[in-house]
mmCIF file of C-alpha atoms and ligand atoms in Angstrom:
data_model
loop_
_atom_site.group_PDB
_atom_site.id
_atom_site.type_symbol
_atom_site.label_atom_id
_atom_site.label_comp_id
_atom_site.label_asym_id
_atom_site.label_seq_id
_atom_site.Cartn_x
_atom_site.Cartn_y
_atom_site.Cartn_z
ATOM 1 C CA MET A 233 7.879 139.838 82.458
ATOM 2 C CA LYS A 234 6.741 143.389 81.252
ATOM 3 C CA GLN A 235 3.401 145.345 81.642
ATOM 4 C CA VAL A 236 1.877 148.060 79.518
ATOM 5 C CA ASN A 237 -0.956 149.742 81.151
ATOM 6 C CA ILE A 238 -2.210 152.675 78.989
ATOM 7 C CA ALA A 239 -5.917 152.565 79.191
ATOM 8 C CA PRO A 240 -7.660 151.099 77.409
ATOM 9 C CA CYS A 241 -4.639 149.015 76.761
ATOM 10 C CA HIS A 242 -3.430 146.619 79.211
ATOM 11 C CA ALA A 243 -0.913 144.253 78.417
ATOM 12 C CA GLU A 244 1.602 141.557 80.081
ATOM 13 C CA ILE A 245 4.464 140.297 77.860
ATOM 14 C CA ALA A 246 6.574 137.337 79.172
ATOM 15 C CA ALA A 247 8.021 133.841 77.899
ATOM 16 C CA GLN A 248 5.373 130.936 78.925
ATOM 17 C CA ILE A 249 2.763 133.325 80.053
ATOM 18 C CA ARG A 250 0.266 130.784 78.309
ATOM 19 C CA HIS A 251 1.046 128.282 81.323
ATOM 20 C CA ASP A 252 -0.397 131.103 83.871
ATOM 21 C CA ILE A 253 -3.376 132.076 81.704
ATOM 22 C CA GLY A 254 -5.829 130.082 84.056
ATOM 23 C CA GLN A 255 -4.728 132.019 87.251
ATOM 24 C CA LYS A 256 -4.394 135.289 85.343
ATOM 25 C CA LEU A 257 -7.955 135.062 84.129
ATOM 26 C CA ARG A 258 -9.219 133.914 87.471
ATOM 27 C CA ALA A 259 -7.464 136.844 89.236
ATOM 28 C CA LEU A 260 -9.387 139.280 86.773
ATOM 29 C CA SER A 261 -12.972 137.767 87.155
ATOM 30 C CA PRO A 262 -15.145 138.769 89.767
ATOM 31 C CA GLU A 263 -17.572 135.737 88.928
ATOM 32 C CA LYS A 264 -16.459 132.478 90.566
ATOM 33 C CA GLU A 265 -18.037 130.408 87.886
ATOM 34 C CA PHE A 266 -16.990 131.678 84.164
ATOM 35 C CA ARG A 267 -16.305 129.826 81.209
ATOM 36 C CA ALA A 268 -13.849 130.348 78.415
ATOM 37 C CA ALA A 269 -14.326 130.050 74.765
ATOM 38 C CA ILE A 270 -10.899 129.638 72.875
ATOM 39 C CA VAL A 271 -10.944 130.800 69.338
ATOM 40 C CA THR A 272 -7.960 129.828 67.585
ATOM 41 C CA ASP A 273 -6.598 128.573 63.999
ATOM 42 C CA ARG A 274 -5.539 125.045 62.973
ATOM 43 C CA ASN A 275 -1.865 125.926 63.221
ATOM 44 C CA VAL A 276 -1.631 127.610 66.489
ATOM 45 C CA GLU A 277 -4.266 124.674 67.767
ATOM 46 C CA LYS A 278 -1.550 122.071 67.470
ATOM 47 C CA LEU A 279 1.260 124.104 69.168
ATOM 48 C CA TYR A 280 -0.550 125.767 72.223
ATOM 49 C CA LEU A 281 -4.017 125.080 72.729
ATOM 50 C CA ALA A 282 -3.178 122.195 74.984
ATOM 51 C CA ASP A 283 -1.150 124.459 77.119
ATOM 52 C CA VAL A 284 -3.923 126.991 77.329
ATOM 53 C CA GLN A 285 -6.353 124.360 78.296
ATOM 54 C CA ASN A 286 -4.374 122.625 80.841
ATOM 55 C CA SER A 287 -3.619 126.315 82.346
ATOM 56 C CA LEU A 288 -7.270 126.845 82.511
ATOM 57 C CA ALA A 289 -8.497 123.512 83.844
ATOM 58 C CA GLY A 290 -5.779 124.198 86.507
ATOM 59 C CA ALA A 291 -7.943 127.127 87.569
ATOM 60 C CA GLY A 292 -10.725 125.444 87.641
ATOM 61 C CA ILE A 293 -12.148 127.501 84.223
ATOM 62 C CA ALA A 294 -14.138 125.277 82.139
ATOM 63 C CA ASN A 295 -13.403 125.816 78.259
ATOM 64 C CA VAL A 296 -14.926 125.259 74.655
ATOM 65 C CA VAL A 297 -12.681 125.747 71.541
ATOM 66 C CA PHE A 298 -13.904 126.979 68.225
ATOM 67 C CA VAL A 299 -11.087 126.275 65.576
ATOM 68 C CA VAL A 300 -10.983 128.152 62.197
ATOM 69 C CA GLU A 301 -8.693 127.385 59.082
ATOM 70 C CA PRO A 302 -5.708 129.682 58.902
ATOM 71 C CA GLY A 303 -5.851 132.389 56.132
ATOM 72 C CA GLU A 304 -7.939 135.717 55.545
ATOM 73 C CA ASN A 305 -11.085 133.555 54.315
ATOM 74 C CA SER A 306 -11.824 132.925 57.853
ATOM 75 C CA LYS A 307 -12.203 136.388 58.650
ATOM 76 C CA SER A 308 -15.668 136.268 56.949
ATOM 77 C CA PHE A 309 -19.311 136.615 57.833
ATOM 78 C CA PRO A 310 -19.974 132.810 57.205
ATOM 79 C CA THR A 311 -17.309 132.287 59.891
ATOM 80 C CA LEU A 312 -18.325 135.057 62.159
ATOM 81 C CA GLU A 313 -21.962 133.521 61.813
ATOM 82 C CA LYS A 314 -20.683 130.104 62.897
ATOM 83 C CA LEU A 315 -18.755 131.327 65.980
ATOM 84 C CA ILE A 316 -21.859 133.446 67.145
ATOM 85 C CA ASP A 317 -23.995 130.459 66.708
ATOM 86 C CA PHE A 318 -21.255 128.271 68.587
ATOM 87 C CA LEU A 319 -21.404 130.734 71.367
ATOM 88 C CA ALA A 320 -25.113 130.821 71.588
ATOM 89 C CA ASP A 321 -25.395 126.885 71.481
ATOM 90 C CA GLN A 322 -23.048 126.820 74.321
ATOM 91 C CA HIS A 323 -25.458 129.102 76.380
ATOM 92 C CA PHE A 324 -22.557 131.714 76.807
ATOM 93 C CA THR A 325 -23.413 134.566 79.008
ATOM 94 C CA ARG A 326 -21.658 137.928 79.706
ATOM 95 C CA SER A 327 -19.717 136.754 82.505
ATOM 96 C CA ASP A 328 -17.998 134.212 80.125
ATOM 97 C CA ALA A 329 -14.936 135.126 78.028
ATOM 98 C CA VAL A 330 -13.959 134.843 74.671
ATOM 99 C CA VAL A 331 -10.029 134.153 74.353
ATOM 100 C CA ALA A 332 -8.356 134.741 70.886
ATOM 101 C CA LEU A 333 -5.276 132.353 70.759
ATOM 102 C CA GLY A 334 -3.387 133.383 67.525
ATOM 103 C CA GLY A 335 -2.477 135.726 64.806
ATOM 104 C CA GLY A 336 -4.426 138.888 63.801
ATOM 105 C CA ILE A 337 -6.852 136.873 61.851
ATOM 106 C CA VAL A 338 -8.181 135.154 64.824
ATOM 107 C CA GLY A 339 -7.801 138.299 66.876
ATOM 108 C CA ASP A 340 -9.976 140.421 64.608
ATOM 109 C CA LEU A 341 -12.459 137.619 64.078
ATOM 110 C CA ALA A 342 -12.919 136.691 67.906
ATOM 111 C CA GLY A 343 -12.943 140.183 68.893
ATOM 112 C CA PHE A 344 -15.923 141.169 66.507
ATOM 113 C CA ALA A 345 -17.856 138.008 67.788
ATOM 114 C CA ALA A 346 -17.131 139.001 71.233
ATOM 115 C CA SER A 347 -18.217 142.523 70.658
ATOM 116 C CA THR A 348 -21.792 141.641 68.981
ATOM 117 C CA PHE A 349 -22.674 138.413 70.630
ATOM 118 C CA LEU A 350 -25.162 139.598 73.696
ATOM 119 C CA ARG A 351 -23.993 143.201 72.703
ATOM 120 C CA GLY A 352 -20.587 142.444 74.128
ATOM 121 C CA VAL A 353 -19.062 139.698 76.146
ATOM 122 C CA ARG A 354 -15.757 139.693 77.898
ATOM 123 C CA PHE A 355 -12.721 139.456 75.529
ATOM 124 C CA PHE A 356 -8.895 138.600 76.014
ATOM 125 C CA GLN A 357 -6.094 138.595 73.371
ATOM 126 C CA MET A 358 -3.411 135.870 73.404
ATOM 127 C CA PRO A 359 -1.527 136.989 70.234
ATOM 128 C CA THR A 360 0.972 134.217 68.837
ATOM 129 C CA THR A 361 2.254 136.079 65.948
ATOM 130 C CA LEU A 362 4.752 139.274 66.347
ATOM 131 C CA LEU A 363 2.467 141.232 64.168
ATOM 132 C CA ALA A 364 -0.371 140.476 66.549
ATOM 133 C CA MET A 365 1.712 141.171 69.597
ATOM 134 C CA VAL A 366 2.922 144.690 68.362
ATOM 135 C CA ASP A 367 -0.198 145.597 66.313
ATOM 136 C CA SER A 368 -3.365 143.824 65.604
ATOM 137 C CA SER A 369 -4.137 142.836 69.509
ATOM 138 C CA ILE A 370 -3.740 146.552 70.438
ATOM 139 C CA GLY A 371 -6.307 149.098 69.843
ATOM 140 C CA GLY A 372 -9.490 147.289 69.807
ATOM 141 C CA LYS A 373 -10.335 147.421 66.041
ATOM 142 C CA THR A 374 -12.127 144.085 64.925
ATOM 143 C CA ALA A 375 -13.104 143.120 61.696
ATOM 144 C CA VAL A 376 -14.127 140.796 58.954
ATOM 145 C CA ASN A 377 -13.579 141.119 55.293
ATOM 146 C CA LEU A 378 -16.248 141.771 52.748
ATOM 147 C CA LYS A 379 -16.265 141.119 48.930
ATOM 148 C CA ALA A 380 -15.596 144.832 48.536
ATOM 149 C CA GLY A 381 -12.486 144.732 50.363
ATOM 150 C CA LYS A 382 -10.587 143.755 53.650
ATOM 151 C CA ASN A 383 -11.558 145.058 56.878
ATOM 152 C CA LEU A 384 -14.462 146.794 55.722
ATOM 153 C CA CYS A 385 -16.749 145.644 58.574
ATOM 154 C CA GLY A 386 -16.168 145.471 62.228
ATOM 155 C CA SER A 387 -16.211 147.346 65.396
ATOM 156 C CA PHE A 388 -14.076 149.203 68.072
ATOM 157 C CA TYR A 389 -13.888 146.724 71.119
ATOM 158 C CA GLN A 390 -11.143 146.987 73.530
ATOM 159 C CA PRO A 391 -9.995 143.406 74.937
ATOM 160 C CA GLU A 392 -9.779 143.141 78.813
ATOM 161 C CA LYS A 393 -6.198 142.404 78.733
ATOM 162 C CA ILE A 394 -3.563 141.015 76.244
ATOM 163 C CA PHE A 395 -1.280 138.221 77.100
ATOM 164 C CA ALA A 396 1.805 137.965 74.837
ATOM 165 C CA ASP A 397 3.713 134.835 75.218
ATOM 166 C CA LEU A 398 7.057 135.452 73.546
ATOM 167 C CA GLU A 399 7.853 131.814 73.386
ATOM 168 C CA THR A 400 5.148 131.226 70.696
ATOM 169 C CA LEU A 401 7.320 133.251 68.271
ATOM 170 C CA ALA A 402 9.906 130.776 68.234
ATOM 171 C CA THR A 403 7.881 128.541 66.231
ATOM 172 C CA LEU A 404 6.789 131.347 63.368
ATOM 173 C CA PRO A 405 7.667 130.952 59.786
ATOM 174 C CA ALA A 406 10.601 133.513 58.819
ATOM 175 C CA ASP A 407 8.519 135.468 56.648
ATOM 176 C CA THR A 408 5.570 135.812 59.246
ATOM 177 C CA PHE A 409 8.074 136.977 61.713
ATOM 178 C CA ALA A 410 9.392 139.456 59.443
ATOM 179 C CA ASP A 411 5.680 140.867 58.756
ATOM 180 C CA GLY A 412 5.591 141.864 62.653
ATOM 181 C CA ALA A 413 9.029 143.373 62.212
ATOM 182 C CA ALA A 414 7.822 145.608 59.569
ATOM 183 C CA GLU A 415 5.056 146.982 62.071
ATOM 184 C CA ALA A 416 7.554 147.221 64.490
ATOM 185 C CA LEU A 417 10.069 149.514 62.530
ATOM 186 C CA LYS A 418 6.914 151.533 61.413
ATOM 187 C CA TYR A 419 6.568 152.501 65.043
ATOM 188 C CA GLY A 420 10.218 153.547 65.145
ATOM 189 C CA MET A 421 9.841 155.779 61.917
ATOM 190 C CA ILE A 422 6.748 157.315 63.257
ATOM 191 C CA CYS A 423 8.097 158.394 66.836
ATOM 192 C CA ASP A 424 11.041 156.597 68.258
ATOM 193 C CA GLU A 425 14.427 156.847 66.576
ATOM 194 C CA LYS A 426 16.061 154.754 69.506
ATOM 195 C CA LEU A 427 13.436 151.885 68.872
ATOM 196 C CA PHE A 428 14.294 152.201 65.041
ATOM 197 C CA ALA A 429 18.027 151.913 65.666
ATOM 198 C CA LEU A 430 17.498 149.011 68.108
ATOM 199 C CA LEU A 431 15.437 146.932 65.403
ATOM 200 C CA GLY A 432 17.988 147.847 62.627
ATOM 201 C CA SER A 433 20.710 146.244 64.898
ATOM 202 C CA GLY A 434 19.227 143.113 65.057
ATOM 203 C CA ALA A 435 18.148 143.512 68.779
ATOM 204 C CA LEU A 436 14.584 141.886 68.089
ATOM 205 C CA GLN A 437 16.385 138.590 68.285
ATOM 206 C CA GLY A 438 17.803 138.932 71.791
ATOM 207 C CA ASP A 439 15.478 141.595 73.428
ATOM 208 C CA ALA A 440 12.248 140.650 72.357
ATOM 209 C CA GLU A 441 10.537 141.564 75.495
ATOM 210 C CA LYS A 442 11.617 145.255 75.905
ATOM 211 C CA ILE A 443 11.188 145.853 72.142
ATOM 212 C CA ILE A 444 7.703 144.386 71.930
ATOM 213 C CA ALA A 445 6.654 146.267 75.195
ATOM 214 C CA ARG A 446 7.859 149.607 73.670
ATOM 215 C CA CYS A 447 5.718 148.836 70.561
ATOM 216 C CA ILE A 448 2.669 148.447 72.408
ATOM 217 C CA GLU A 449 3.392 151.364 74.616
ATOM 218 C CA ILE A 450 3.647 153.290 71.321
ATOM 219 C CA LYS A 451 0.477 152.181 69.676
ATOM 220 C CA ALA A 452 -1.549 152.236 72.987
ATOM 221 C CA THR A 453 -0.423 155.799 73.399
ATOM 222 C CA ILE A 454 -1.370 157.075 70.033
ATOM 223 C CA VAL A 455 -4.815 155.062 70.312
ATOM 224 C CA GLN A 456 -5.470 156.491 73.801
ATOM 225 C CA GLY A 457 -5.322 159.873 72.039
ATOM 226 C CA ASP A 458 -7.432 159.056 69.232
ATOM 227 C CA THR A 459 -9.603 155.710 69.920
ATOM 228 C CA PHE A 460 -11.901 156.047 66.847
ATOM 229 C CA ASP A 461 -9.211 156.786 64.277
ATOM 230 C CA ARG A 462 -10.132 160.456 63.428
ATOM 231 C CA GLY A 463 -6.623 162.112 63.804
ATOM 232 C CA THR A 464 -3.079 161.052 65.147
ATOM 233 C CA ARG A 465 -4.299 157.212 64.730
ATOM 234 C CA ARG A 466 -3.934 157.751 61.243
ATOM 235 C CA LEU A 467 -0.240 158.195 61.742
ATOM 236 C CA LEU A 468 0.023 154.450 62.110
ATOM 237 C CA ASN A 469 -0.862 154.198 58.543
ATOM 238 C CA PHE A 470 2.451 155.224 57.509
ATOM 239 C CA GLY A 471 3.527 152.841 54.440
ATOM 240 C CA HIS A 472 0.074 151.525 54.436
ATOM 241 C CA THR A 473 -1.437 153.588 51.493
ATOM 242 C CA ILE A 474 1.014 152.557 49.259
ATOM 243 C CA GLY A 475 1.399 148.828 50.843
ATOM 244 C CA HIS A 476 -2.454 148.410 50.841
ATOM 245 C CA ALA A 477 -2.153 149.257 47.001
ATOM 246 C CA ILE A 478 0.461 146.398 46.535
ATOM 247 C CA GLU A 479 -1.545 143.703 48.718
ATOM 248 C CA ILE A 480 -4.364 144.343 46.325
ATOM 249 C CA ALA A 481 -2.197 144.454 43.239
ATOM 250 C CA SER A 482 -0.447 141.250 43.869
ATOM 251 C CA ASP A 483 -4.102 139.724 44.753
ATOM 252 C CA PHE A 484 -2.743 139.220 48.474
ATOM 253 C CA THR A 485 0.027 137.046 47.448
ATOM 254 C CA VAL A 486 2.239 139.846 48.909
ATOM 255 C CA SER A 487 1.748 139.546 52.718
ATOM 256 C CA HIS A 488 0.570 142.613 54.682
ATOM 257 C CA GLY A 489 3.795 143.302 56.511
ATOM 258 C CA HIS A 490 6.111 142.776 53.512
ATOM 259 C CA ALA A 491 3.696 145.134 51.294
ATOM 260 C CA VAL A 492 3.984 147.667 54.402
ATOM 261 C CA ALA A 493 7.991 147.438 54.033
ATOM 262 C CA ILE A 494 7.894 148.263 50.421
ATOM 263 C CA GLY A 495 5.122 151.006 51.236
ATOM 264 C CA MET A 496 7.256 152.531 53.864
ATOM 265 C CA MET A 497 10.077 152.557 51.418
ATOM 266 C CA GLU A 498 8.452 154.039 48.297
ATOM 267 C CA ILE A 499 6.915 156.831 50.381
ATOM 268 C CA THR A 500 10.016 157.690 52.066
ATOM 269 C CA ARG A 501 11.822 157.960 48.759
ATOM 270 C CA ILE A 502 9.095 159.889 47.169
ATOM 271 C CA ALA A 503 9.371 162.165 50.440
ATOM 272 C CA ALA A 504 13.094 162.552 49.558
ATOM 273 C CA ARG A 505 12.448 163.639 46.037
ATOM 274 C CA HIS A 506 10.091 166.346 46.894
ATOM 275 C CA ALA A 507 12.598 167.319 49.754
ATOM 276 C CA LEU A 508 10.011 166.687 52.452
ATOM 277 C CA CYS A 509 12.409 164.846 54.529
ATOM 278 C CA ALA A 510 16.105 165.067 56.231
ATOM 279 C CA ALA A 511 18.878 163.950 54.007
ATOM 280 C CA GLY A 512 19.320 160.310 54.557
ATOM 281 C CA THR A 513 16.213 159.041 55.969
ATOM 282 C CA ALA A 514 15.470 156.658 52.899
ATOM 283 C CA GLU A 515 18.944 155.502 53.239
ATOM 284 C CA LYS A 516 18.600 154.524 56.843
ATOM 285 C CA LEU A 517 15.205 152.868 56.397
ATOM 286 C CA GLU A 518 16.477 150.983 53.504
ATOM 287 C CA CYS A 519 19.386 149.449 55.714
ATOM 288 C CA ALA A 520 16.989 148.742 58.655
ATOM 289 C CA LEU A 521 14.454 146.765 56.260
ATOM 290 C CA GLN A 522 17.188 144.864 54.844
ATOM 291 C CA SER A 523 18.571 143.748 58.144
ATOM 292 C CA LEU A 524 15.115 142.737 59.250
ATOM 293 C CA HIS A 525 15.011 140.754 55.959
ATOM 294 C CA LEU A 526 12.071 142.954 54.451
ATOM 295 C CA PRO A 527 11.720 143.780 50.681
ATOM 296 C CA THR A 528 12.652 147.401 49.786
ATOM 297 C CA GLU A 529 11.609 147.320 45.897
ATOM 298 C CA ASN A 530 8.337 147.877 44.529
ATOM 299 C CA PHE A 531 7.739 145.638 41.297
ATOM 300 C CA TYR A 532 4.277 147.359 40.448
ATOM 301 C CA SER A 533 3.788 150.171 37.708
ATOM 302 C CA VAL A 534 2.873 153.808 38.821
ATOM 303 C CA GLU A 535 -0.283 152.996 36.595
ATOM 304 C CA THR A 536 -1.153 150.032 38.596
ATOM 305 C CA MET A 537 -0.741 151.543 41.780
ATOM 306 C CA LEU A 538 -2.539 154.471 40.944
ATOM 307 C CA GLU A 539 -5.507 152.691 39.793
ATOM 308 C CA THR A 540 -5.715 150.491 42.864
ATOM 309 C CA MET A 541 -5.191 153.699 45.107
ATOM 310 C CA LEU A 542 -7.927 155.489 43.503
ATOM 311 C CA ASN A 543 -10.631 152.735 43.669
ATOM 312 C CA ASP A 544 -9.514 152.340 47.523
ATOM 313 C CA LYS A 545 -12.871 152.138 49.329
ATOM 314 C CA LYS A 546 -11.231 153.907 52.536
ATOM 315 C CA ARG A 547 -10.404 157.170 50.364
ATOM 316 C CA HIS A 548 -11.631 160.414 51.579
ATOM 317 C CA GLY A 549 -13.327 162.441 48.671
ATOM 318 C CA ASP A 550 -10.840 164.326 46.453
ATOM 319 C CA THR A 551 -7.971 163.602 48.430
ATOM 320 C CA LEU A 552 -5.740 160.675 49.349
ATOM 321 C CA GLU A 553 -4.029 160.795 52.987
ATOM 322 C CA PHE A 554 -0.345 159.706 52.852
ATOM 323 C CA VAL A 555 1.830 159.686 56.195
ATOM 324 C CA ILE A 556 5.278 160.895 55.425
ATOM 325 C CA PRO A 557 8.543 161.023 57.401
ATOM 326 C CA LYS A 558 10.053 164.153 58.269
ATOM 327 C CA GLN A 559 13.060 162.133 59.560
ATOM 328 C CA VAL A 560 13.609 158.935 61.304
ATOM 329 C CA GLY A 561 11.272 159.063 64.376
ATOM 330 C CA LYS A 562 9.112 161.757 63.106
ATOM 331 C CA CYS A 563 6.256 161.526 60.570
ATOM 332 C CA GLU A 564 2.910 163.647 59.829
ATOM 333 C CA LEU A 565 -0.004 163.306 57.842
ATOM 334 C CA TYR A 566 0.207 164.641 54.161
ATOM 335 C CA PRO A 567 -2.985 164.916 52.122
ATOM 336 C CA VAL A 568 -2.615 164.884 48.266
ATOM 337 C CA ALA A 569 -5.057 165.890 45.814
ATOM 338 C CA VAL A 570 -6.313 163.115 43.632
ATOM 339 C CA HIS A 571 -5.663 165.281 40.547
ATOM 340 C CA ASP A 572 -2.158 165.725 41.885
ATOM 341 C CA LEU A 573 -1.420 162.192 42.631
ATOM 342 C CA LYS A 574 0.356 161.001 39.574
ATOM 343 C CA ARG A 575 3.023 163.937 39.955
ATOM 344 C CA PHE A 576 3.054 163.311 43.671
ATOM 345 C CA LEU A 577 4.176 159.500 43.146
ATOM 346 C CA THR A 578 6.335 160.112 39.904
ATOM 347 C CA LYS A 579 8.478 163.379 40.603
HETATM 348 N N1 NAD B 192 -7.118 144.681 64.360
HETATM 349 C C1 NAD B 192 -5.995 145.716 63.921
HETATM 350 O O1 NAD B 192 -5.842 146.534 64.355
HETATM 351 C C2 NAD B 192 -5.127 144.870 62.945
HETATM 352 C C3 NAD B 192 -3.944 145.638 62.557
HETATM 353 C C4 NAD B 192 -3.071 144.885 61.954
HETATM 354 C C5 NAD B 192 -3.409 143.740 61.099
HETATM 355 N N2 NAD B 192 -4.709 143.316 61.199
HETATM 356 C C6 NAD B 192 -5.012 142.072 60.848
HETATM 357 O O2 NAD B 192 -4.498 140.906 61.200
HETATM 358 C C7 NAD B 192 -4.295 139.957 60.260
HETATM 359 C C8 NAD B 192 -2.764 139.544 60.181
HETATM 360 O O3 NAD B 192 -2.503 139.058 61.144
HETATM 361 P P1 NAD B 192 -0.901 138.042 61.462
HETATM 362 O O4 NAD B 192 -0.058 138.587 60.573
HETATM 363 O O5 NAD B 192 -1.027 137.742 62.764
HETATM 364 O O6 NAD B 192 -1.574 136.769 60.338
HETATM 365 P P2 NAD B 192 -2.366 135.364 60.785
HETATM 366 O O7 NAD B 192 -3.374 135.263 61.837
HETATM 367 O O8 NAD B 192 -2.900 134.832 59.446
HETATM 368 O O9 NAD B 192 -1.104 134.318 61.105
HETATM 369 C C9 NAD B 192 -0.010 134.054 60.308
HETATM 370 C C10 NAD B 192 0.234 132.629 60.121
HETATM 371 O O10 NAD B 192 0.970 132.188 61.260
HETATM 372 C C11 NAD B 192 0.400 130.835 61.740
HETATM 373 N N3 NAD B 192 0.506 131.386 63.084
HETATM 374 C C12 NAD B 192 0.208 131.940 64.180
HETATM 375 N N4 NAD B 192 0.755 132.009 65.375
HETATM 376 C C13 NAD B 192 1.831 131.000 65.130
HETATM 377 C C14 NAD B 192 2.774 130.452 65.876
HETATM 378 N N5 NAD B 192 3.136 130.997 67.201
HETATM 379 N N6 NAD B 192 3.683 129.589 65.336
HETATM 380 C C15 NAD B 192 3.540 129.221 64.345
HETATM 381 N N7 NAD B 192 2.626 129.643 63.174
HETATM 382 C C16 NAD B 192 1.663 130.568 63.806
HETATM 383 C C17 NAD B 192 -1.300 131.390 61.692
HETATM 384 O O11 NAD B 192 -1.666 130.024 61.587
HETATM 385 C C18 NAD B 192 -1.048 131.718 60.044
HETATM 386 O O12 NAD B 192 -1.045 130.935 59.275
HETATM 387 C C19 NAD B 192 -4.924 140.659 58.781
HETATM 388 O O13 NAD B 192 -6.026 140.081 58.691
HETATM 389 C C20 NAD B 192 -4.859 142.015 59.305
HETATM 390 O O14 NAD B 192 -6.012 142.743 58.714
HETATM 391 C C21 NAD B 192 -5.370 143.916 62.344
HETATM 392 ZN ZN1 ZN B 193 -0.573 147.194 59.083
#
């Protein structure tokens, strides 16, 4: 078992931790009587809900369950409203706890509900995808999607604790596992050359506990220094400006992690062409991505990318912010003026 305690992030990573969740919540709860509302999706429900419920029951914690359909459509206001109504119908109080059991979709939705219902009830994350373990459950961003774009409405609300059960990774489809590996590799590129090398050498299969704990530590450290996303936290967007454009251009048929992989590769090639990074950086990234079964080629034209980026709702005024690598293990923010964007992307 590994622990990360970098306030506001507190995480435990271990195989089979789902079987101990009852005792763990009990140990963290001053109230003798409290209930848990487990929020999960249909896939995770079939695999892991019973284990979590048994563990809660064993610790004398009553639970209710709210199940959503898998997919981004569930990260919506209609589903959020149903979930909040459900908590109200169950007469949930501030001493009761929302427990997100699933991937980033369930975590983002449940976190938003927990942050707003009664102006905030207790909240725990039990991430079951690699992406949720290394990324979305950490840092306190919650969200639903709007018609205007993904993640445009949400809050900052930290879970009291994150419990990552490594055993749940075994049932992930290979592509979904690879999505999480892309975000893990991102941390290596941003600030940890050793992590990058470990991931590229296939260590994620044998040493998941150590690697996931290191990823959480990195994200937690960055978030601690910039909880509200005003500065260094934006380094976490490495690969995301272009990745986001690919997701949109593909109408979200390219998954987030795969789009980020291509985005990291593209921006690194661009940085190399502009002589902004050390020689060999792009080649090292390409090898690592390939070994993690992630894509490295962008099939969209510069025109398509430009159009999508310029319409990005998160754009700041007349510049677009990229994160560029200086070398493996070191990145920096790099604003590009909109009028210079085409030259920047195509040179
Ligand atoms: N809050 C943040 O900081 C943050 C950061 C990154 C991404 N996100 C969000 O996270 C979401 C993506 O998260 P995700 O990649 O975990 O997707 P997801 O929640 O859709 O899960 C992926 C798929 O895997 C299934 N699944 C989950 N756990 C499983 C398991 N153990 N075994 C088998 N199947 C399992 C799910 O049912 C789903 O079909 C996006 O909405 C994204 O915007 C949020
Ligand atoms: Zn991401």
